[in-house]
PDB file of N, CA, C and O in Angstrom, chain B, residues numbered from 101:
ATOM      1  N   MET B 101       4.806   4.127  17.486  1.00  0.00           N
ATOM      2  CA  MET B 101       4.999   5.042  16.390  1.00  0.00           C
ATOM      3  C   MET B 101       6.189   4.654  15.519  1.00  0.00           C
ATOM      4  O   MET B 101       6.163   4.907  14.315  1.00  0.00           O
ATOM      5  N   ALA B 102       7.209   4.061  16.076  1.00  0.00           N
ATOM      6  CA  ALA B 102       8.394   3.708  15.303  1.00  0.00           C
ATOM      7  C   ALA B 102       8.034   2.765  14.156  1.00  0.00           C
ATOM      8  O   ALA B 102       8.617   2.853  13.076  1.00  0.00           O
ATOM      9  N   GLU B 103       7.075   1.862  14.386  1.00  0.00           N
ATOM     10  CA  GLU B 103       6.669   0.926  13.354  1.00  0.00           C
ATOM     11  C   GLU B 103       6.047   1.646  12.160  1.00  0.00           C
ATOM     12  O   GLU B 103       6.220   1.224  11.017  1.00  0.00           O
ATOM     13  N   LYS B 104       5.341   2.709  12.423  1.00  0.00           N
ATOM     14  CA  LYS B 104       4.649   3.432  11.373  1.00  0.00           C
ATOM     15  C   LYS B 104       5.616   3.985  10.321  1.00  0.00           C
ATOM     16  O   LYS B 104       5.284   4.003   9.136  1.00  0.00           O
ATOM     17  N   PHE B 105       6.797   4.434  10.729  1.00  0.00           N
ATOM     18  CA  PHE B 105       7.742   5.042   9.809  1.00  0.00           C
ATOM     19  C   PHE B 105       8.949   4.152   9.524  1.00  0.00           C
ATOM     20  O   PHE B 105       9.962   4.622   9.005  1.00  0.00           O
ATOM     21  N   GLU B 106       8.843   2.882   9.861  1.00  0.00           N
ATOM     22  CA  GLU B 106       9.953   1.961   9.692  1.00  0.00           C
ATOM     23  C   GLU B 106      10.401   1.870   8.232  1.00  0.00           C
ATOM     24  O   GLU B 106      11.595   1.734   7.965  1.00  0.00           O
ATOM     25  N   ARG B 107       9.472   1.941   7.295  1.00  0.00           N
ATOM     26  CA  ARG B 107       9.807   1.771   5.884  1.00  0.00           C
ATOM     27  C   ARG B 107       9.700   3.085   5.129  1.00  0.00           C
ATOM     28  O   ARG B 107       9.472   3.089   3.919  1.00  0.00           O
ATOM     29  N   HIS B 108       9.858   4.172   5.811  1.00  0.00           N
ATOM     30  CA  HIS B 108       9.713   5.497   5.225  1.00  0.00           C
ATOM     31  C   HIS B 108      10.632   5.697   4.025  1.00  0.00           C
ATOM     32  O   HIS B 108      11.848   5.531   4.120  1.00  0.00           O
ATOM     33  N   ARG B 109      10.035   6.054   2.907  1.00  0.00           N
ATOM     34  CA  ARG B 109      10.755   6.391   1.668  1.00  0.00           C
ATOM     35  C   ARG B 109      11.543   5.248   1.043  1.00  0.00           C
ATOM     36  O   ARG B 109      12.439   5.502   0.237  1.00  0.00           O
ATOM     37  N   GLN B 110      11.242   4.003   1.385  1.00  0.00           N
ATOM     38  CA  GLN B 110      11.932   2.882   0.753  1.00  0.00           C
ATOM     39  C   GLN B 110      11.304   2.602  -0.610  1.00  0.00           C
ATOM     40  O   GLN B 110      10.094   2.743  -0.788  1.00  0.00           O
ATOM     41  N   ALA B 111      12.122   2.214  -1.548  1.00  0.00           N
ATOM     42  CA  ALA B 111      11.639   1.906  -2.895  1.00  0.00           C
ATOM     43  C   ALA B 111      10.724   0.684  -2.881  1.00  0.00           C
ATOM     44  O   ALA B 111      10.867  -0.204  -2.040  1.00  0.00           O
ATOM     45  N   TRP B 112       9.792   0.653  -3.816  1.00  0.00           N
ATOM     46  CA  TRP B 112       8.879  -0.476  -3.943  1.00  0.00           C
ATOM     47  C   TRP B 112       9.585  -1.625  -4.661  1.00  0.00           C
ATOM     48  O   TRP B 112      10.268  -1.410  -5.662  1.00  0.00           O
ATOM     49  N   THR B 113       9.419  -2.830  -4.153  1.00  0.00           N
ATOM     50  CA  THR B 113       9.968  -4.006  -4.834  1.00  0.00           C
ATOM     51  C   THR B 113       8.913  -4.540  -5.801  1.00  0.00           C
ATOM     52  O   THR B 113       7.730  -4.225  -5.671  1.00  0.00           O
ATOM     53  N   SER B 114       9.341  -5.342  -6.763  1.00  0.00           N
ATOM     54  CA  SER B 114       8.380  -5.899  -7.730  1.00  0.00           C
ATOM     55  C   SER B 114       7.371  -6.813  -7.027  1.00  0.00           C
ATOM     56  O   SER B 114       6.212  -6.876  -7.436  1.00  0.00           O
ATOM     57  N   ASP B 115       7.795  -7.515  -5.983  1.00  0.00           N
ATOM     58  CA  ASP B 115       6.874  -8.370  -5.226  1.00  0.00           C
ATOM     59  C   ASP B 115       5.793  -7.542  -4.541  1.00  0.00           C
ATOM     60  O   ASP B 115       4.622  -7.925  -4.528  1.00  0.00           O
ATOM     61  N   GLU B 116       6.192  -6.405  -3.972  1.00  0.00           N
ATOM     62  CA  GLU B 116       5.223  -5.536  -3.308  1.00  0.00           C
ATOM     63  C   GLU B 116       4.229  -4.963  -4.307  1.00  0.00           C
ATOM     64  O   GLU B 116       3.040  -4.852  -4.009  1.00  0.00           O
ATOM     65  N   ILE B 117       4.703  -4.604  -5.473  1.00  0.00           N
ATOM     66  CA  ILE B 117       3.818  -4.048  -6.498  1.00  0.00           C
ATOM     67  C   ILE B 117       2.813  -5.104  -6.953  1.00  0.00           C
ATOM     68  O   ILE B 117       1.631  -4.805  -7.124  1.00  0.00           O
ATOM     69  N   GLN B 118       3.279  -6.329  -7.149  1.00  0.00           N
ATOM     70  CA  GLN B 118       2.380  -7.420  -7.541  1.00  0.00           C
ATOM     71  C   GLN B 118       1.332  -7.672  -6.464  1.00  0.00           C
ATOM     72  O   GLN B 118       0.158  -7.883  -6.770  1.00  0.00           O
ATOM     73  N   LYS B 119       1.757  -7.648  -5.211  1.00  0.00           N
ATOM     74  CA  LYS B 119       0.832  -7.872  -4.108  1.00  0.00           C
ATOM     75  C   LYS B 119      -0.182  -6.737  -4.023  1.00  0.00           C
ATOM     76  O   LYS B 119      -1.360  -6.981  -3.762  1.00  0.00           O
ATOM     77  N   LEU B 120       0.259  -5.504  -4.239  1.00  0.00           N
ATOM     78  CA  LEU B 120      -0.646  -4.362  -4.244  1.00  0.00           C
ATOM     79  C   LEU B 120      -1.707  -4.534  -5.322  1.00  0.00           C
ATOM     80  O   LEU B 120      -2.893  -4.325  -5.063  1.00  0.00           O
ATOM     81  N   HIS B 121      -1.298  -4.910  -6.516  1.00  0.00           N
ATOM     82  CA  HIS B 121      -2.247  -5.113  -7.614  1.00  0.00           C
ATOM     83  C   HIS B 121      -3.238  -6.228  -7.280  1.00  0.00           C
ATOM     84  O   HIS B 121      -4.432  -6.103  -7.548  1.00  0.00           O
ATOM     85  N   ARG B 122      -2.740  -7.313  -6.696  1.00  0.00           N
ATOM     86  CA  ARG B 122      -3.588  -8.448  -6.353  1.00  0.00           C
ATOM     87  C   ARG B 122      -4.610  -8.068  -5.278  1.00  0.00           C
ATOM     88  O   ARG B 122      -5.794  -8.379  -5.406  1.00  0.00           O
ATOM     89  N   LEU B 123      -4.148  -7.396  -4.221  1.00  0.00           N
ATOM     90  CA  LEU B 123      -5.047  -7.026  -3.127  1.00  0.00           C
ATOM     91  C   LEU B 123      -6.065  -5.975  -3.565  1.00  0.00           C
ATOM     92  O   LEU B 123      -7.229  -6.031  -3.169  1.00  0.00           O
ATOM     93  N   ALA B 124      -5.629  -5.025  -4.374  1.00  0.00           N
ATOM     94  CA  ALA B 124      -6.550  -4.002  -4.878  1.00  0.00           C
ATOM     95  C   ALA B 124      -7.596  -4.650  -5.786  1.00  0.00           C
ATOM     96  O   ALA B 124      -8.762  -4.258  -5.775  1.00  0.00           O
ATOM     97  N   GLY B 125      -7.177  -5.632  -6.561  1.00  0.00           N
ATOM     98  CA  GLY B 125      -8.101  -6.345  -7.442  1.00  0.00           C
ATOM     99  C   GLY B 125      -9.161  -7.114  -6.673  1.00  0.00           C
ATOM    100  O   GLY B 125     -10.272  -7.312  -7.165  1.00  0.00           O
ATOM    101  N   LYS B 126      -8.820  -7.546  -5.469  1.00  0.00           N
ATOM    102  CA  LYS B 126      -9.779  -8.257  -4.618  1.00  0.00           C
ATOM    103  C   LYS B 126     -10.736  -7.298  -3.921  1.00  0.00           C
ATOM    104  O   LYS B 126     -11.707  -7.730  -3.299  1.00  0.00           O
ATOM    105  N   GLY B 127     -10.465  -5.993  -4.022  1.00  0.00           N
ATOM    106  CA  GLY B 127     -11.350  -5.005  -3.417  1.00  0.00           C
ATOM    107  C   GLY B 127     -11.051  -4.720  -1.956  1.00  0.00           C
ATOM    108  O   GLY B 127     -11.920  -4.233  -1.234  1.00  0.00           O
ATOM    109  N   MET B 128      -9.848  -5.013  -1.512  1.00  0.00           N
ATOM    110  CA  MET B 128      -9.492  -4.750  -0.110  1.00  0.00           C
ATOM    111  C   MET B 128      -9.408  -3.252   0.139  1.00  0.00           C
ATOM    112  O   MET B 128      -9.151  -2.465  -0.772  1.00  0.00           O
ATOM    113  N   SER B 129      -9.629  -2.877   1.385  1.00  0.00           N
ATOM    114  CA  SER B 129      -9.584  -1.468   1.755  1.00  0.00           C
ATOM    115  C   SER B 129      -8.151  -0.957   1.802  1.00  0.00           C
ATOM    116  O   SER B 129      -7.196  -1.729   1.891  1.00  0.00           O
ATOM    117  N   LEU B 130      -8.028   0.343   1.740  1.00  0.00           N
ATOM    118  CA  LEU B 130      -6.722   0.997   1.796  1.00  0.00           C
ATOM    119  C   LEU B 130      -5.990   0.624   3.083  1.00  0.00           C
ATOM    120  O   LEU B 130      -4.797   0.321   3.054  1.00  0.00           O
ATOM    121  N   ARG B 131      -6.689   0.646   4.191  1.00  0.00           N
ATOM    122  CA  ARG B 131      -6.082   0.324   5.493  1.00  0.00           C
ATOM    123  C   ARG B 131      -5.591  -1.126   5.538  1.00  0.00           C
ATOM    124  O   ARG B 131      -4.506  -1.399   6.051  1.00  0.00           O
ATOM    125  N   ALA B 132      -6.389  -2.052   5.001  1.00  0.00           N
ATOM    126  CA  ALA B 132      -6.007  -3.469   5.014  1.00  0.00           C
ATOM    127  C   ALA B 132      -4.781  -3.720   4.140  1.00  0.00           C
ATOM    128  O   ALA B 132      -3.896  -4.493   4.508  1.00  0.00           O
ATOM    129  N   ILE B 133      -4.734  -3.069   2.989  1.00  0.00           N
ATOM    130  CA  ILE B 133      -3.582  -3.225   2.105  1.00  0.00           C
ATOM    131  C   ILE B 133      -2.333  -2.642   2.757  1.00  0.00           C
ATOM    132  O   ILE B 133      -1.257  -3.236   2.692  1.00  0.00           O
ATOM    133  N   ALA B 134      -2.479  -1.479   3.383  1.00  0.00           N
ATOM    134  CA  ALA B 134      -1.350  -0.843   4.062  1.00  0.00           C
ATOM    135  C   ALA B 134      -0.797  -1.750   5.153  1.00  0.00           C
ATOM    136  O   ALA B 134       0.418  -1.866   5.315  1.00  0.00           O
ATOM    137  N   LYS B 135      -1.676  -2.381   5.891  1.00  0.00           N
ATOM    138  CA  LYS B 135      -1.244  -3.279   6.963  1.00  0.00           C
ATOM    139  C   LYS B 135      -0.562  -4.526   6.390  1.00  0.00           C
ATOM    140  O   LYS B 135       0.443  -4.989   6.929  1.00  0.00           O
ATOM    141  N   ALA B 136      -1.104  -5.059   5.312  1.00  0.00           N
ATOM    142  CA  ALA B 136      -0.541  -6.263   4.701  1.00  0.00           C
ATOM    143  C   ALA B 136       0.855  -5.998   4.129  1.00  0.00           C
ATOM    144  O   ALA B 136       1.718  -6.875   4.161  1.00  0.00           O
ATOM    145  N   LEU B 137       1.071  -4.794   3.609  1.00  0.00           N
ATOM    146  CA  LEU B 137       2.361  -4.464   3.008  1.00  0.00           C
ATOM    147  C   LEU B 137       3.280  -3.712   3.963  1.00  0.00           C
ATOM    148  O   LEU B 137       4.399  -3.355   3.592  1.00  0.00           O
ATOM    149  N   THR B 138       2.828  -3.473   5.165  1.00  0.00           N
ATOM    150  CA  THR B 138       3.553  -2.692   6.181  1.00  0.00           C
ATOM    151  C   THR B 138       4.068  -1.372   5.618  1.00  0.00           C
ATOM    152  O   THR B 138       5.238  -1.020   5.767  1.00  0.00           O
ATOM    153  N   ARG B 139       3.162  -0.661   4.973  1.00  0.00           N
ATOM    154  CA  ARG B 139       3.443   0.673   4.445  1.00  0.00           C
ATOM    155  C   ARG B 139       2.310   1.594   4.877  1.00  0.00           C
ATOM    156  O   ARG B 139       1.244   1.134   5.289  1.00  0.00           O
ATOM    157  N   SER B 140       2.547   2.878   4.781  1.00  0.00           N
ATOM    158  CA  SER B 140       1.516   3.832   5.187  1.00  0.00           C
ATOM    159  C   SER B 140       0.382   3.850   4.154  1.00  0.00           C
ATOM    160  O   SER B 140       0.571   3.468   2.999  1.00  0.00           O
ATOM    161  N   GLU B 141      -0.788   4.299   4.591  1.00  0.00           N
ATOM    162  CA  GLU B 141      -1.922   4.416   3.680  1.00  0.00           C
ATOM    163  C   GLU B 141      -1.608   5.402   2.562  1.00  0.00           C
ATOM    164  O   GLU B 141      -2.010   5.205   1.416  1.00  0.00           O
ATOM    165  N   GLU B 142      -0.888   6.461   2.907  1.00  0.00           N
ATOM    166  CA  GLU B 142      -0.521   7.462   1.891  1.00  0.00           C
ATOM    167  C   GLU B 142       0.379   6.847   0.820  1.00  0.00           C
ATOM    168  O   GLU B 142       0.225   7.129  -0.369  1.00  0.00           O
ATOM    169  N   SER B 143       1.313   6.011   1.248  1.00  0.00           N
ATOM    170  CA  SER B 143       2.218   5.353   0.317  1.00  0.00           C
ATOM    171  C   SER B 143       1.446   4.437  -0.626  1.00  0.00           C
ATOM    172  O   SER B 143       1.694   4.420  -1.831  1.00  0.00           O
ATOM    173  N   ILE B 144       0.514   3.681  -0.069  1.00  0.00           N
ATOM    174  CA  ILE B 144      -0.310   2.771  -0.870  1.00  0.00           C
ATOM    175  C   ILE B 144      -1.137   3.564  -1.867  1.00  0.00           C
ATOM    176  O   ILE B 144      -1.210   3.213  -3.044  1.00  0.00           O
ATOM    177  N   GLN B 145      -1.755   4.627  -1.394  1.00  0.00           N
ATOM    178  CA  GLN B 145      -2.607   5.443  -2.242  1.00  0.00           C
ATOM    179  C   GLN B 145      -1.817   6.086  -3.386  1.00  0.00           C
ATOM    180  O   GLN B 145      -2.283   6.122  -4.525  1.00  0.00           O
ATOM    181  N   THR B 146      -0.638   6.586  -3.078  1.00  0.00           N
ATOM    182  CA  THR B 146       0.204   7.215  -4.100  1.00  0.00           C
ATOM    183  C   THR B 146       0.621   6.208  -5.160  1.00  0.00           C
ATOM    184  O   THR B 146       0.544   6.490  -6.356  1.00  0.00           O
ATOM    185  N   ARG B 147       1.066   5.028  -4.721  1.00  0.00           N
ATOM    186  CA  ARG B 147       1.516   3.999  -5.669  1.00  0.00           C
ATOM    187  C   ARG B 147       0.341   3.493  -6.506  1.00  0.00           C
ATOM    188  O   ARG B 147       0.480   3.290  -7.713  1.00  0.00           O
ATOM    189  N   ALA B 148      -0.809   3.289  -5.874  1.00  0.00           N
ATOM    190  CA  ALA B 148      -1.988   2.812  -6.599  1.00  0.00           C
ATOM    191  C   ALA B 148      -2.404   3.828  -7.660  1.00  0.00           C
ATOM    192  O   ALA B 148      -2.746   3.453  -8.781  1.00  0.00           O
ATOM    193  N   ARG B 149      -2.377   5.092  -7.311  1.00  0.00           N
ATOM    194  CA  ARG B 149      -2.739   6.143  -8.258  1.00  0.00           C
ATOM    195  C   ARG B 149      -1.754   6.168  -9.431  1.00  0.00           C
ATOM    196  O   ARG B 149      -2.159   6.342 -10.580  1.00  0.00           O
ATOM    197  N   ALA B 150      -0.471   5.994  -9.142  1.00  0.00           N
ATOM    198  CA  ALA B 150       0.555   5.985 -10.190  1.00  0.00           C
ATOM    199  C   ALA B 150       0.371   4.801 -11.143  1.00  0.00           C
ATOM    200  O   ALA B 150       0.666   4.901 -12.333  1.00  0.00           O
ATOM    201  N   ASP B 151      -0.120   3.679 -10.605  1.00  0.00           N
ATOM    202  CA  ASP B 151      -0.331   2.481 -11.419  1.00  0.00           C
ATOM    203  C   ASP B 151      -1.740   2.416 -12.020  1.00  0.00           C
ATOM    204  O   ASP B 151      -2.062   1.477 -12.748  1.00  0.00           O
ATOM    205  N   GLY B 152      -2.574   3.406 -11.718  1.00  0.00           N
ATOM    206  CA  GLY B 152      -3.932   3.441 -12.258  1.00  0.00           C
ATOM    207  C   GLY B 152      -4.877   2.459 -11.594  1.00  0.00           C
ATOM    208  O   GLY B 152      -5.820   1.980 -12.225  1.00  0.00           O
ATOM    209  N   LEU B 153      -4.633   2.150 -10.311  1.00  0.00           N
ATOM    210  CA  LEU B 153      -5.488   1.227  -9.570  1.00  0.00           C
ATOM    211  C   LEU B 153      -6.525   1.981  -8.768  1.00  0.00           C
ATOM    212  O   LEU B 153      -6.300   3.118  -8.354  1.00  0.00           O
ATOM    213  N   LYS B 154      -7.672   1.338  -8.549  1.00  0.00           N
ATOM    214  CA  LYS B 154      -8.700   1.896  -7.686  1.00  0.00           C
ATOM    215  C   LYS B 154      -8.633   1.168  -6.355  1.00  0.00           C
ATOM    216  O   LYS B 154      -8.720  -0.059  -6.314  1.00  0.00           O
ATOM    217  N   VAL B 155      -8.480   1.911  -5.269  1.00  0.00           N
ATOM    218  CA  VAL B 155      -8.439   1.324  -3.928  1.00  0.00           C
ATOM    219  C   VAL B 155      -9.510   2.008  -3.106  1.00  0.00           C
ATOM    220  O   VAL B 155      -9.540   3.235  -3.011  1.00  0.00           O
ATOM    221  N   SER B 156     -10.395   1.212  -2.506  1.00  0.00           N
ATOM    222  CA  SER B 156     -11.460   1.792  -1.695  1.00  0.00           C
ATOM    223  C   SER B 156     -10.919   2.191  -0.331  1.00  0.00           C
ATOM    224  O   SER B 156     -10.084   1.494   0.245  1.00  0.00           O
ATOM    225  N   LYS B 157     -11.401   3.313   0.177  1.00  0.00           N
ATOM    226  CA  LYS B 157     -10.942   3.773   1.495  1.00  0.00           C
ATOM    227  C   LYS B 157     -11.517   2.887   2.585  1.00  0.00           C
ATOM    228  O   LYS B 157     -10.783   2.446   3.469  1.00  0.00           O
ATOM    229  N   LEU B 158     -12.795   2.620   2.541  1.00  0.00           N
ATOM    230  CA  LEU B 158     -13.433   1.743   3.523  1.00  0.00           C
ATOM    231  C   LEU B 158     -14.309   0.748   2.792  1.00  0.00           C
ATOM    232  O   LEU B 158     -14.837   1.033   1.718  1.00  0.00           O
ATOM    233  N   ARG B 159     -14.455  -0.412   3.383  1.00  0.00           N
ATOM    234  CA  ARG B 159     -15.283  -1.440   2.740  1.00  0.00           C
ATOM    235  C   ARG B 159     -16.204  -2.043   3.749  1.00  0.00           C
ATOM    236  O   ARG B 159     -16.989  -2.931   3.416  1.00  0.00           O
TER     237      ARG B 159
END
């Protein structure tokens, strides 16, 4: 469980935002993107929504 909240409330870096855009553009699932960026699914979903990205829940 400690790993799940390791990055709780940390600011997004420009590299992470670029990676989020790239992975979302490839059509990766929310869970896969969260794992790749070591952030929670909720965090990914919130940031994607703020940036106007579409992220599929399951693929």
